CSV table of C-alpha atoms in Angstrom, one decimal:
chain,number,residue,atom,x,y,z
A,1,MET,CA,-8.3,27.3,17.7
A,2,TRP,CA,-8.1,25.5,14.4
A,3,GLU,CA,-5.4,27.9,13.2
A,4,LYS,CA,-3.3,27.1,16.2
A,5,ILE,CA,-3.7,23.4,15.7
A,6,SER,CA,-2.8,23.8,12.0
A,7,LYS,CA,0.3,25.8,12.9
A,8,SER,CA,1.3,23.3,15.5
A,9,VAL,CA,1.0,20.4,13.0
A,10,GLY,CA,3.0,22.5,10.5
A,11,ASP,CA,5.7,23.2,13.0
A,12,LEU,CA,5.9,19.5,13.9
A,13,LEU,CA,6.2,18.5,10.2
A,14,LEU,CA,8.9,21.1,9.7
A,15,CYS,CA,10.9,19.6,12.6
A,16,LEU,CA,10.5,16.1,11.2
A,17,LYS,CA,11.4,17.2,7.7
A,18,PRO,CA,14.5,19.4,7.7
A,19,ASN,CA,14.5,19.4,3.9
A,20,SER,CA,11.1,21.0,3.6
A,21,LEU,CA,12.4,24.5,3.1
A,22,PRO,CA,15.4,23.7,1.0
A,23,ASN,CA,13.3,22.0,-1.6
A,24,ARG,CA,12.1,25.3,-2.8
A,25,GLY,CA,15.4,25.7,-4.5
A,26,ARG,CA,17.4,28.8,-5.3
A,27,THR,CA,14.7,30.3,-7.5
A,28,GLY,CA,12.0,30.0,-4.8
A,29,ARG,CA,10.0,27.6,-6.9
A,30,VAL,CA,8.9,24.2,-5.8
A,31,PRO,CA,10.4,21.9,-8.4
A,32,CYS,CA,8.3,19.5,-10.5
A,33,HIS,CA,10.1,16.5,-8.9
A,34,GLU,CA,8.9,17.5,-5.4
A,35,ILE,CA,6.2,14.8,-5.3
A,36,VAL,CA,6.4,11.2,-6.5
A,37,HIS,CA,4.4,8.0,-5.9
A,38,GLY,CA,5.0,6.7,-2.5
A,39,ALA,CA,7.2,9.6,-1.6
A,40,ASN,CA,6.6,11.1,1.8
A,41,LEU,CA,8.9,14.1,1.4
A,42,ASP,CA,6.2,16.8,1.5
A,43,VAL,CA,6.3,20.5,1.0
A,44,GLN,CA,5.8,22.7,4.0
A,45,TRP,CA,3.4,24.9,2.1
A,46,GLY,CA,2.3,27.2,4.9
A,47,SER,CA,5.6,28.4,6.0
A,48,CYS,CA,6.5,30.6,3.0
A,49,HIS,CA,3.8,31.4,0.6
A,50,VAL,CA,5.8,33.9,-1.4
A,51,CYS,CA,8.4,31.2,-2.2
A,52,LEU,CA,5.8,29.6,-4.4
A,53,GLU,CA,5.7,32.8,-6.6
A,54,GLY,CA,8.2,31.6,-9.2
A,55,SER,CA,9.3,35.1,-10.3
A,56,ARG,CA,9.3,36.9,-7.0
A,57,LEU,CA,12.0,37.2,-4.4
A,58,CYS,CA,11.6,35.2,-1.2
A,59,MET,CA,11.5,37.4,1.8
A,60,CYS,CA,11.4,34.7,4.4
A,61,THR,CA,13.8,35.2,7.4
A,62,ASP,CA,14.7,31.5,7.0
A,63,HIS,CA,16.4,32.2,3.7
A,64,ILE,CA,19.8,33.7,3.1
A,65,ILE,CA,20.2,36.2,0.4
A,66,LYS,CA,23.4,35.9,-1.6
A,67,ASP,CA,24.9,38.2,-4.3
A,68,SER,CA,25.6,36.0,-7.2
A,69,LYS,CA,24.5,35.5,-10.8
A,70,ILE,CA,22.5,32.6,-12.2
A,71,VAL,CA,21.0,32.1,-15.5
A,72,GLU,CA,17.5,30.8,-15.9
A,73,ASN,CA,15.7,30.4,-19.2
A,74,GLY,CA,18.3,32.6,-20.8
A,75,THR,CA,17.8,35.5,-18.5
A,76,ALA,CA,20.5,36.6,-16.0
A,77,THR,CA,19.4,37.2,-12.5
A,78,ASP,CA,21.5,39.2,-10.0
A,79,ILE,CA,20.1,37.8,-6.8
A,80,GLU,CA,20.0,34.2,-5.6
A,81,HIS,CA,18.6,32.8,-2.4
A,82,HIS,CA,18.4,29.5,-0.8
A,83,ALA,CA,17.5,27.9,2.5
A,84,GLU,CA,19.9,26.8,5.1
A,85,ALA,CA,20.6,23.1,4.8
A,86,ASN,CA,20.5,21.6,8.2
A,87,GLY,CA,19.3,18.0,7.7
A,88,SER,CA,21.1,15.4,9.8
A,89,PHE,CA,22.1,11.9,8.8
A,90,ALA,CA,19.2,10.3,10.7
A,91,HIS,CA,16.7,12.7,9.1
A,92,ALA,CA,18.1,12.0,5.7
A,93,VAL,CA,17.8,8.3,6.2
A,94,LEU,CA,14.2,8.5,7.4
A,95,ASN,CA,13.3,10.8,4.5
A,96,MET,CA,14.9,8.5,1.9
A,97,ILE,CA,13.1,5.5,3.3
A,98,GLY,CA,9.9,7.4,3.2
A,99,MET,CA,10.5,8.2,-0.4
A,100,LEU,CA,11.1,4.6,-1.3
A,101,ILE,CA,8.4,2.7,0.6
A,102,GLY,CA,5.1,3.2,-1.0
A,103,LEU,CA,2.7,1.6,-3.5
A,104,GLY,CA,5.3,-0.9,-4.7
A,105,GLN,CA,5.4,-2.8,-1.4
A,106,LEU,CA,1.9,-4.2,-2.1
A,107,SER,CA,3.1,-6.2,-5.1
A,108,ILE,CA,6.4,-7.6,-3.7
A,109,ALA,CA,4.8,-10.9,-2.4
A,110,TYR,CA,3.1,-11.4,-5.7
A,111,ALA,CA,6.4,-10.9,-7.5
A,112,VAL,CA,8.3,-13.3,-5.3
A,113,GLU,CA,5.6,-16.0,-5.8
A,114,SER,CA,5.5,-15.4,-9.6
A,115,GLY,CA,9.2,-15.3,-10.1
A,116,GLY,CA,10.2,-17.9,-7.4
A,117,TRP,CA,12.4,-17.4,-4.4
A,118,ALA,CA,15.5,-17.1,-6.6
A,119,SER,CA,14.1,-13.9,-8.0
A,120,VAL,CA,14.8,-12.3,-4.7
A,121,PHE,CA,18.4,-12.1,-5.8
A,122,LEU,CA,17.2,-9.8,-8.6
A,123,LEU,CA,15.4,-7.7,-6.0
A,124,ILE,CA,18.5,-7.4,-3.9
A,125,GLY,CA,20.7,-6.7,-7.0
A,126,LEU,CA,18.4,-3.9,-8.1
A,127,GLY,CA,18.5,-2.5,-4.6
A,128,ILE,CA,22.4,-2.4,-4.8
A,129,ILE,CA,22.3,-0.9,-8.3
A,130,CYS,CA,19.8,1.8,-7.3
A,131,ALA,CA,21.9,2.7,-4.2
A,132,TYR,CA,24.9,3.1,-6.5
A,133,SER,CA,23.0,5.2,-9.0
A,134,SER,CA,21.8,7.4,-6.0
A,135,HIS,CA,25.5,7.8,-5.2
A,136,LEU,CA,26.1,8.9,-8.8
A,137,LEU,CA,23.4,11.6,-8.6
A,138,GLY,CA,25.2,13.0,-5.5
A,139,LYS,CA,28.5,13.1,-7.4
A,140,CYS,CA,26.7,15.0,-10.3
A,141,LEU,CA,25.4,17.5,-7.8
A,142,ASP,CA,29.0,17.9,-6.4
A,143,LYS,CA,30.2,18.9,-9.9
A,144,ASN,CA,27.7,21.6,-10.3
A,145,PRO,CA,26.4,23.3,-7.1
A,146,LYS,CA,23.8,25.2,-9.1
A,147,SER,CA,22.0,22.0,-10.0
A,148,ARG,CA,19.0,21.7,-7.7
A,149,SER,CA,16.9,19.0,-9.4
A,150,TYR,CA,16.9,15.9,-11.4
A,151,SER,CA,16.1,17.9,-14.5
A,152,ASP,CA,19.0,20.3,-13.7
A,153,ILE,CA,21.4,17.3,-13.7
A,154,GLY,CA,20.0,16.2,-17.1
A,155,GLN,CA,20.7,19.7,-18.5
A,156,HIS,CA,24.2,19.8,-17.1
A,157,ALA,CA,24.9,16.5,-18.8
A,158,PHE,CA,23.2,16.8,-22.2
A,159,GLY,CA,21.9,20.4,-22.4
A,160,THR,CA,18.3,21.2,-23.3
A,161,LYS,CA,17.7,17.7,-24.7
A,162,GLY,CA,18.8,16.2,-21.3
A,163,ARG,CA,16.4,18.5,-19.4
A,164,VAL,CA,13.5,17.8,-21.7
A,165,LEU,CA,14.1,14.0,-21.5
A,166,ALA,CA,14.4,14.0,-17.7
A,167,THR,CA,11.4,16.2,-17.2
A,168,THR,CA,9.3,14.1,-19.5
A,169,PHE,CA,10.1,10.9,-17.6
A,170,VAL,CA,9.5,12.7,-14.3
A,171,TYR,CA,6.0,13.7,-15.3
A,172,MET,CA,5.3,10.3,-16.9
A,173,GLU,CA,6.2,8.6,-13.6
A,174,ILE,CA,3.9,10.9,-11.6
A,175,PHE,CA,1.0,10.4,-14.1
A,176,MET,CA,1.4,6.6,-14.3
A,177,ALA,CA,1.8,6.3,-10.5
A,178,LEU,CA,-1.5,8.2,-10.1
A,179,VAL,CA,-3.2,5.7,-12.4
A,180,SER,CA,-1.8,2.9,-10.2
A,181,TYR,CA,-3.0,4.6,-7.1
A,182,THR,CA,-6.5,4.9,-8.5
A,183,ILE,CA,-6.6,1.3,-9.6
A,184,SER,CA,-5.5,0.3,-6.0
A,185,LEU,CA,-8.3,2.5,-4.7
A,186,HIS,CA,-10.8,0.8,-7.0
A,187,ASP,CA,-9.7,-2.7,-6.0
A,188,ASN,CA,-9.6,-2.2,-2.3
A,189,LEU,CA,-12.7,0.0,-1.9
A,190,ILE,CA,-15.2,-2.7,-2.9
A,191,THR,CA,-13.5,-5.1,-0.5
A,192,VAL,CA,-13.5,-2.7,2.5
A,193,LEU,CA,-17.2,-2.0,1.8
A,194,PRO,CA,-18.7,-5.5,1.2
A,195,GLY,CA,-22.3,-6.0,0.4
A,196,ILE,CA,-22.9,-2.5,-0.9
A,197,GLN,CA,-25.0,-2.5,-4.1
A,198,ILE,CA,-25.8,0.8,-5.8
A,199,LYS,CA,-28.2,0.7,-8.8
A,200,VAL,CA,-27.6,3.3,-11.5
A,201,PRO,CA,-29.3,3.9,-14.8
A,202,TRP,CA,-26.1,3.2,-16.6
A,203,PRO,CA,-25.8,-0.6,-16.9
A,204,LYS,CA,-22.1,-0.5,-17.8
A,205,ILE,CA,-21.0,1.1,-14.5
A,206,SER,CA,-20.5,-1.4,-11.6
A,207,THR,CA,-20.8,-0.7,-7.9
A,208,SER,CA,-17.0,-0.8,-7.5
A,209,GLN,CA,-16.6,1.7,-10.3
A,210,LEU,CA,-19.2,4.0,-8.9
A,211,LEU,CA,-17.6,3.9,-5.5
A,212,THR,CA,-14.3,4.8,-7.0
A,213,ILE,CA,-15.8,7.7,-8.9
A,214,MET,CA,-17.4,8.9,-5.6
A,215,ALA,CA,-14.1,8.6,-3.8
A,216,VAL,CA,-12.2,10.6,-6.5
A,217,LEU,CA,-14.9,13.3,-6.5
A,218,VAL,CA,-14.5,13.6,-2.8
A,219,ALA,CA,-10.8,14.3,-3.3
A,220,LEU,CA,-11.4,16.5,-6.3
A,221,PRO,CA,-11.9,19.8,-4.4
A,222,SER,CA,-8.5,19.6,-2.9
A,223,LEU,CA,-7.0,20.3,-6.4
A,224,TRP,CA,-8.5,23.8,-6.2
A,225,LEU,CA,-6.5,24.7,-3.1
A,226,ARG,CA,-3.5,27.0,-3.5
A,227,ASN,CA,-2.3,26.6,0.1
A,228,LEU,CA,-2.0,22.9,0.7
A,229,SER,CA,-0.7,23.2,4.3
A,230,SER,CA,-4.1,22.0,5.6
A,231,ILE,CA,-3.7,18.6,3.9
A,232,SER,CA,0.1,18.1,3.6
A,233,PHE,CA,0.1,16.4,7.0
A,234,LEU,CA,-2.2,13.7,5.7
A,235,SER,CA,0.4,12.7,3.0
A,236,SER,CA,3.1,12.6,5.7
A,237,GLY,CA,1.4,9.6,7.1
A,238,GLY,CA,2.4,7.6,4.1
A,239,ILE,CA,5.4,5.9,5.7
A,240,VAL,CA,3.3,5.2,8.8
A,241,MET,CA,0.6,3.5,6.6
A,242,SER,CA,3.3,1.5,4.8
A,243,MET,CA,4.8,0.2,8.1
A,244,LEU,CA,1.4,-0.5,9.4
A,245,ILE,CA,0.6,-2.7,6.5
A,246,PHE,CA,3.9,-4.6,7.0
A,247,VAL,CA,3.1,-5.2,10.7
A,248,LEU,CA,-0.5,-6.3,9.9
A,249,VAL,CA,0.7,-8.8,7.3
A,250,ALA,CA,3.2,-10.2,9.8
A,251,CYS,CA,0.4,-10.5,12.4
A,252,THR,CA,-2.0,-12.4,10.1
A,253,PRO,CA,-0.9,-15.9,11.4
A,254,ILE,CA,-1.3,-14.7,15.0
A,255,PHE,CA,-5.0,-14.1,14.4
A,256,GLY,CA,-5.6,-17.4,12.6
A,257,GLY,CA,-5.5,-15.9,9.1
A,258,VAL,CA,-3.1,-18.5,7.7
A,259,LYS,CA,-4.4,-22.1,7.5
A,260,SER,CA,-1.2,-23.6,6.1
A,261,TYR,CA,2.2,-22.5,5.0
A,262,HIS,CA,3.1,-22.7,1.3
A,263,ARG,CA,6.2,-23.7,-0.5
A,264,ILE,CA,7.7,-21.0,-2.8
A,265,PRO,CA,8.8,-22.3,-6.2
A,266,ALA,CA,12.5,-22.0,-7.0
A,267,LEU,CA,12.4,-20.0,-10.3
A,268,HIS,CA,9.9,-19.1,-13.0
A,269,LEU,CA,12.3,-17.7,-15.6
A,270,HIS,CA,9.5,-16.7,-18.1
A,271,ASN,CA,8.1,-14.3,-15.4
A,272,ILE,CA,11.3,-12.5,-14.7
A,273,PRO,CA,10.8,-9.7,-17.3
A,274,SER,CA,7.4,-8.7,-15.9
A,275,ILE,CA,8.3,-8.9,-12.3
A,276,SER,CA,11.5,-6.9,-12.9
A,277,GLY,CA,9.2,-3.9,-13.5
A,278,LEU,CA,7.5,-4.5,-10.2
A,279,TYR,CA,10.8,-4.7,-8.4
A,280,MET,CA,12.0,-1.6,-10.2
A,281,PHE,CA,8.9,0.4,-9.3
A,282,SER,CA,9.5,-0.4,-5.6
A,283,TYR,CA,12.8,1.4,-5.7
A,284,ALA,CA,11.6,4.5,-7.6
A,285,GLY,CA,12.5,7.6,-5.7
A,286,HIS,CA,15.5,9.1,-7.4
A,287,ILE,CA,13.7,12.2,-8.8
A,288,VAL,CA,13.5,13.6,-5.3
A,289,PHE,CA,17.0,12.6,-4.2
A,290,PRO,CA,18.6,15.9,-5.3
A,291,ASP,CA,16.3,17.7,-2.8
A,292,LEU,CA,17.4,15.4,-0.1
A,293,TYR,CA,21.0,16.0,-1.0
A,294,LYS,CA,20.7,19.7,-0.9
A,295,ALA,CA,18.9,19.6,2.4
A,296,MET,CA,21.7,17.8,4.2
A,297,LYS,CA,24.0,19.6,6.6
A,298,ASP,CA,26.9,17.4,5.4
A,299,PRO,CA,26.2,16.2,1.8
A,300,SER,CA,29.4,14.1,1.9
A,301,LYS,CA,27.4,11.6,3.9
A,302,PHE,CA,24.8,11.2,1.1
A,303,THR,CA,26.4,8.0,-0.1
A,304,LYS,CA,26.1,6.5,3.4
A,305,VAL,CA,22.5,7.6,3.6
A,306,SER,CA,21.8,5.8,0.3
A,307,ILE,CA,23.5,2.6,1.5
A,308,VAL,CA,21.7,2.5,4.9
A,309,SER,CA,18.3,3.4,3.4
A,310,PHE,CA,18.4,0.9,0.5
A,311,THR,CA,19.7,-1.8,2.8
A,312,LEU,CA,16.7,-1.3,5.2
A,313,VAL,CA,14.2,-1.0,2.5
A,314,THR,CA,15.5,-4.1,0.7
A,315,ALA,CA,15.4,-6.0,3.9
A,316,LEU,CA,11.8,-4.9,4.5
A,317,TYR,CA,10.8,-5.8,0.9
A,318,THR,CA,12.5,-9.2,1.1
A,319,ALA,CA,10.8,-10.1,4.4
A,320,LEU,CA,7.4,-8.9,3.1
A,321,GLY,CA,7.8,-10.8,-0.1
A,322,PHE,CA,8.7,-14.1,1.7
A,323,MET,CA,5.9,-13.6,4.3
A,324,GLY,CA,3.2,-13.0,1.6
A,325,ALA,CA,4.4,-15.9,-0.6
A,326,ILE,CA,4.6,-18.3,2.3
A,327,PHE,CA,1.3,-17.2,3.9
A,328,PHE,CA,-0.9,-17.2,0.8
A,329,GLY,CA,1.0,-19.2,-1.8
A,330,ALA,CA,-0.1,-19.3,-5.4
A,331,GLU,CA,-3.3,-17.5,-4.4
A,332,VAL,CA,-1.5,-14.3,-3.3
A,333,ASN,CA,-3.0,-11.2,-4.9
A,334,PRO,CA,-1.0,-8.6,-6.7
A,335,GLN,CA,-2.0,-6.3,-3.8
A,336,ILE,CA,-1.2,-8.2,-0.7
A,337,THR,CA,-3.9,-6.5,1.3
A,338,LEU,CA,-6.5,-8.3,-0.9
A,339,SER,CA,-5.1,-11.7,0.1
A,340,MET,CA,-5.6,-11.2,3.8
A,341,PRO,CA,-8.8,-12.9,5.2
A,342,LYS,CA,-11.6,-10.4,5.1
A,343,HIS,CA,-13.1,-11.2,8.5
A,344,LEU,CA,-10.0,-10.3,10.5
A,345,VAL,CA,-9.7,-6.9,12.1
A,346,VAL,CA,-6.1,-6.6,10.9
A,347,SER,CA,-7.2,-7.1,7.4
A,348,LYS,CA,-9.9,-4.4,7.6
A,349,ILE,CA,-7.3,-2.0,9.0
A,350,ALA,CA,-4.9,-2.8,6.2
A,351,LEU,CA,-7.6,-2.3,3.6
A,352,TRP,CA,-8.7,1.0,5.0
A,353,ALA,CA,-5.0,2.1,5.1
A,354,THR,CA,-4.7,1.2,1.4
A,355,VAL,CA,-7.9,3.0,0.5
A,356,ILE,CA,-7.2,6.3,2.4
A,357,THR,CA,-3.6,6.7,1.1
A,358,PRO,CA,-4.5,7.5,-2.5
A,359,MET,CA,-7.1,10.0,-1.6
A,360,THR,CA,-4.6,12.0,0.4
A,361,LYS,CA,-2.1,12.0,-2.4
A,362,TYR,CA,-3.9,13.6,-5.3
A,363,ALA,CA,-3.5,17.3,-4.4
A,364,LEU,CA,0.2,17.1,-3.5
A,365,GLU,CA,0.9,14.9,-6.6
A,366,PHE,CA,-0.7,17.6,-8.8
A,367,ALA,CA,1.0,20.5,-7.1
A,368,PRO,CA,4.0,20.5,-9.5
A,369,PHE,CA,1.7,20.7,-12.5
A,370,ALA,CA,-0.3,23.5,-11.0
A,371,ILE,CA,2.7,25.6,-10.1
A,372,GLN,CA,4.3,25.2,-13.5
A,373,LEU,CA,1.0,26.0,-15.2
A,374,GLU,CA,0.4,29.2,-13.1
A,375,HIS,CA,3.9,30.6,-13.4
A,376,LYS,CA,5.1,29.4,-16.8
A,377,VAL,CA,1.9,29.3,-18.9
A,378,LEU,CA,-0.7,31.7,-17.5
A,379,PRO,CA,0.0,35.5,-18.1
A,380,ASP,CA,0.9,37.7,-15.2
A,381,SER,CA,-2.0,40.0,-16.1
A,382,MET,CA,-4.5,37.3,-15.2
A,383,SER,CA,-6.2,37.8,-11.9
A,384,SER,CA,-5.7,35.4,-9.0
A,385,LYS,CA,-9.2,34.2,-9.2
A,386,ALA,CA,-9.0,33.5,-12.9
A,387,LYS,CA,-5.7,31.6,-12.3
A,388,MET,CA,-7.3,29.6,-9.6
A,389,ILE,CA,-10.2,28.6,-11.9
A,390,VAL,CA,-7.9,27.6,-14.7
A,391,ARG,CA,-5.5,25.7,-12.4
A,392,GLY,CA,-8.4,23.9,-10.7
A,393,GLY,CA,-10.1,23.2,-13.9
A,394,VAL,CA,-7.0,21.7,-15.6
A,395,GLY,CA,-6.2,19.6,-12.5
A,396,SER,CA,-9.8,18.4,-12.3
A,397,CYS,CA,-9.7,17.4,-16.0
A,398,LEU,CA,-6.4,15.5,-15.6
A,399,LEU,CA,-7.8,13.7,-12.5
A,400,LEU,CA,-10.9,12.7,-14.4
A,401,ILE,CA,-8.7,11.4,-17.3
A,402,ILE,CA,-6.7,9.4,-14.8
A,403,LEU,CA,-9.9,8.1,-13.3
A,404,ALA,CA,-11.3,7.0,-16.7
A,405,LEU,CA,-7.9,5.3,-17.6
A,406,ALA,CA,-7.8,3.5,-14.2
A,407,LEU,CA,-11.3,2.2,-14.6
A,408,SER,CA,-10.7,1.2,-18.2
A,409,VAL,CA,-7.5,-0.8,-17.4
A,410,PRO,CA,-8.0,-2.1,-13.8
A,411,TYR,CA,-5.0,-4.4,-13.9
A,412,PHE,CA,-2.8,-3.2,-11.1
A,413,GLU,CA,0.1,-5.6,-11.5
A,414,TYR,CA,0.5,-4.9,-15.3
A,415,VAL,CA,0.2,-1.1,-15.0
A,416,LEU,CA,2.7,-1.1,-12.1
A,417,SER,CA,5.1,-3.4,-14.0
A,418,LEU,CA,4.7,-1.2,-17.1
A,419,THR,CA,5.5,1.9,-15.1
A,420,GLY,CA,8.6,0.3,-13.6
A,421,SER,CA,9.9,-1.0,-16.9
A,422,LEU,CA,9.0,1.9,-19.1
A,423,VAL,CA,9.9,4.8,-16.8
A,424,SER,CA,11.4,3.9,-13.4
A,425,VAL,CA,14.3,1.9,-14.8
A,426,GLY,CA,15.4,4.9,-16.8
A,427,ILE,CA,15.1,7.3,-13.9
A,428,CYS,CA,16.7,5.0,-11.4
A,429,ILE,CA,19.4,3.2,-13.4
A,430,THR,CA,20.0,4.3,-17.0
A,431,PHE,CA,19.9,8.1,-16.7
A,432,PRO,CA,22.0,8.5,-13.5
A,433,CYS,CA,24.7,6.3,-15.0
A,434,ALA,CA,24.6,8.2,-18.3
A,435,PHE,CA,24.5,11.6,-16.6
A,436,TYR,CA,27.5,10.8,-14.4
A,437,THR,CA,29.5,9.3,-17.2
A,438,LYS,CA,28.9,12.3,-19.5
A,439,ILE,CA,29.6,14.9,-16.8
A,440,CYS,CA,32.7,13.3,-15.4
A,441,TRP,CA,34.1,11.6,-18.5
A,442,GLY,CA,37.6,12.9,-18.3
A,443,GLU,CA,37.9,12.3,-14.5
A,444,ILE,CA,36.8,8.8,-13.9
A,445,SER,CA,38.8,5.6,-14.5
A,446,LYS,CA,38.1,3.1,-17.3
A,447,PRO,CA,36.7,0.4,-14.9
A,448,VAL,CA,34.1,2.9,-13.6
A,449,ILE,CA,33.2,3.8,-17.2
A,450,ILE,CA,32.8,0.1,-18.1
A,451,ILE,CA,30.7,-0.5,-15.0
A,452,ASN,CA,28.4,2.5,-15.9
A,453,LEU,CA,28.1,1.4,-19.5
A,454,CYS,CA,27.2,-2.1,-18.4
A,455,LEU,CA,24.6,-0.8,-16.1
A,456,ILE,CA,23.2,1.4,-18.9
A,457,ALA,CA,23.0,-1.7,-21.1
A,458,PHE,CA,21.5,-3.7,-18.3
A,459,GLY,CA,18.9,-1.1,-17.5
A,460,SER,CA,18.0,-0.7,-21.2
A,461,LEU,CA,17.7,-4.5,-21.5
A,462,ILE,CA,15.3,-5.1,-18.6
A,463,GLY,CA,13.4,-1.9,-19.5
A,464,VAL,CA,12.8,-3.1,-23.1
A,465,PHE,CA,11.9,-6.7,-22.2
A,466,GLY,CA,9.9,-5.7,-19.1
A,467,THR,CA,7.9,-3.2,-21.2
A,468,ILE,CA,7.2,-5.7,-23.9
A,469,SER,CA,6.2,-8.4,-21.4
A,470,SER,CA,3.9,-6.1,-19.3
A,471,SER,CA,2.4,-4.5,-22.3
A,472,LYS,CA,1.6,-7.9,-23.8
A,473,SER,CA,0.0,-9.1,-20.6
A,474,LEU,CA,-2.0,-5.8,-20.3
A,475,VAL,CA,-3.3,-6.1,-23.9
A,476,GLN,CA,-4.2,-9.7,-23.4
A,477,SER,CA,-6.1,-8.9,-20.2
A,478,ILE,CA,-8.0,-6.1,-21.9
A,479,ARG,CA,-9.0,-8.4,-24.8
A,480,ARG,CA,-10.2,-11.2,-22.5
A,481,ALA,CA,-12.3,-8.7,-20.6
A,482,HIS,CA,-13.9,-7.3,-23.8
A,483,SER,CA,-14.5,-10.8,-25.2
A,484,ALA,CA,-16.1,-11.9,-21.9
């Protein structure tokens, strides 16, 4: 019976996500960029197990075998296969929105209050720029049909150095996003379980930290699973959780959770560098856009998909930012769910949604690391059981490191801002413009080159100043905590 239910859920997800199969790419491997914070473009793991075997031929009936020659890691391969791309325009829009809406939405209201209502123009401007850079990624994929991933585009533009740089930033974003997820779990868990006091022999561990450790340990066994089809549907609820939080925040005044409406300041110029990282993180999703592009039945509509998706997401962020700032004023928390009155039912539902989401993300977020470890590092002579032990052990160690780091620096807004400024701005603005300019240098007009160079300079500027500002605030917070 459970097998039938699992199969039904898998079939349903496959229908909702037409790009699930194409994401495996031409080599049958799930790319490292498959999972990202807040991204709800999940892998349909159960439909084609052999596709996960990086060095083996996919024998699924869904795939089409073509006689061609590709080169991978310096070795020629005579057979290439890929999945049929059949994603519609509507499916692509839903998937892109699902990629973009995630952890960043929690901090939008705090950013609007900290930067002033005029900072919303920065939010909108970054949305326009990111939609444009998404368009550039599509153009890069047009130039080289063999490119299947963000790292492939980097290699096409700048060779091995471009691939290494792109891949490094991809993994950095995943790692830092997981730290932010764990901090969010820590902050919301003690609020959703008020009054709980757990005494332990270690005086330096608080109840909230202990609860977070317990929650992470509950999620830890999922890292040992090879077939993640049984939990992938949980992560698919990410966009539902995000929309639920938006609706619940909007309903707060209806249930008497807002005593008075607050006036938003016009502009706090000194806060712009730090909140630019928060805004940037909210648009981070570009590392999975190549998969979405390749999954479309008509890739020529990818630019329209980007425009529609970023317009809707920007509208949602703007509305949520103004609502949170007006409802809660200067007291708005960096995570808007923590600003909602604790006694309201809508607040409790929002808190539980924020707590559950990180616990469902760990296994799928770690999947790229596990697959690369198993097929690129571990020898083929090693038994499946030994590989499972090594894979699970390494994943568990990484998760424990992330847990320790999250508990050591539980400053959600600064870590999120640092991630946006240090990593996301490069992935979403600087790299796409640089890749496109390098690949298409002899074919694009001077005005386009100037625009791209200006955007590269702009991205570098806000990245540097945002990183300095958020790093300084993070260090100051850590010092204050130690001195206290």
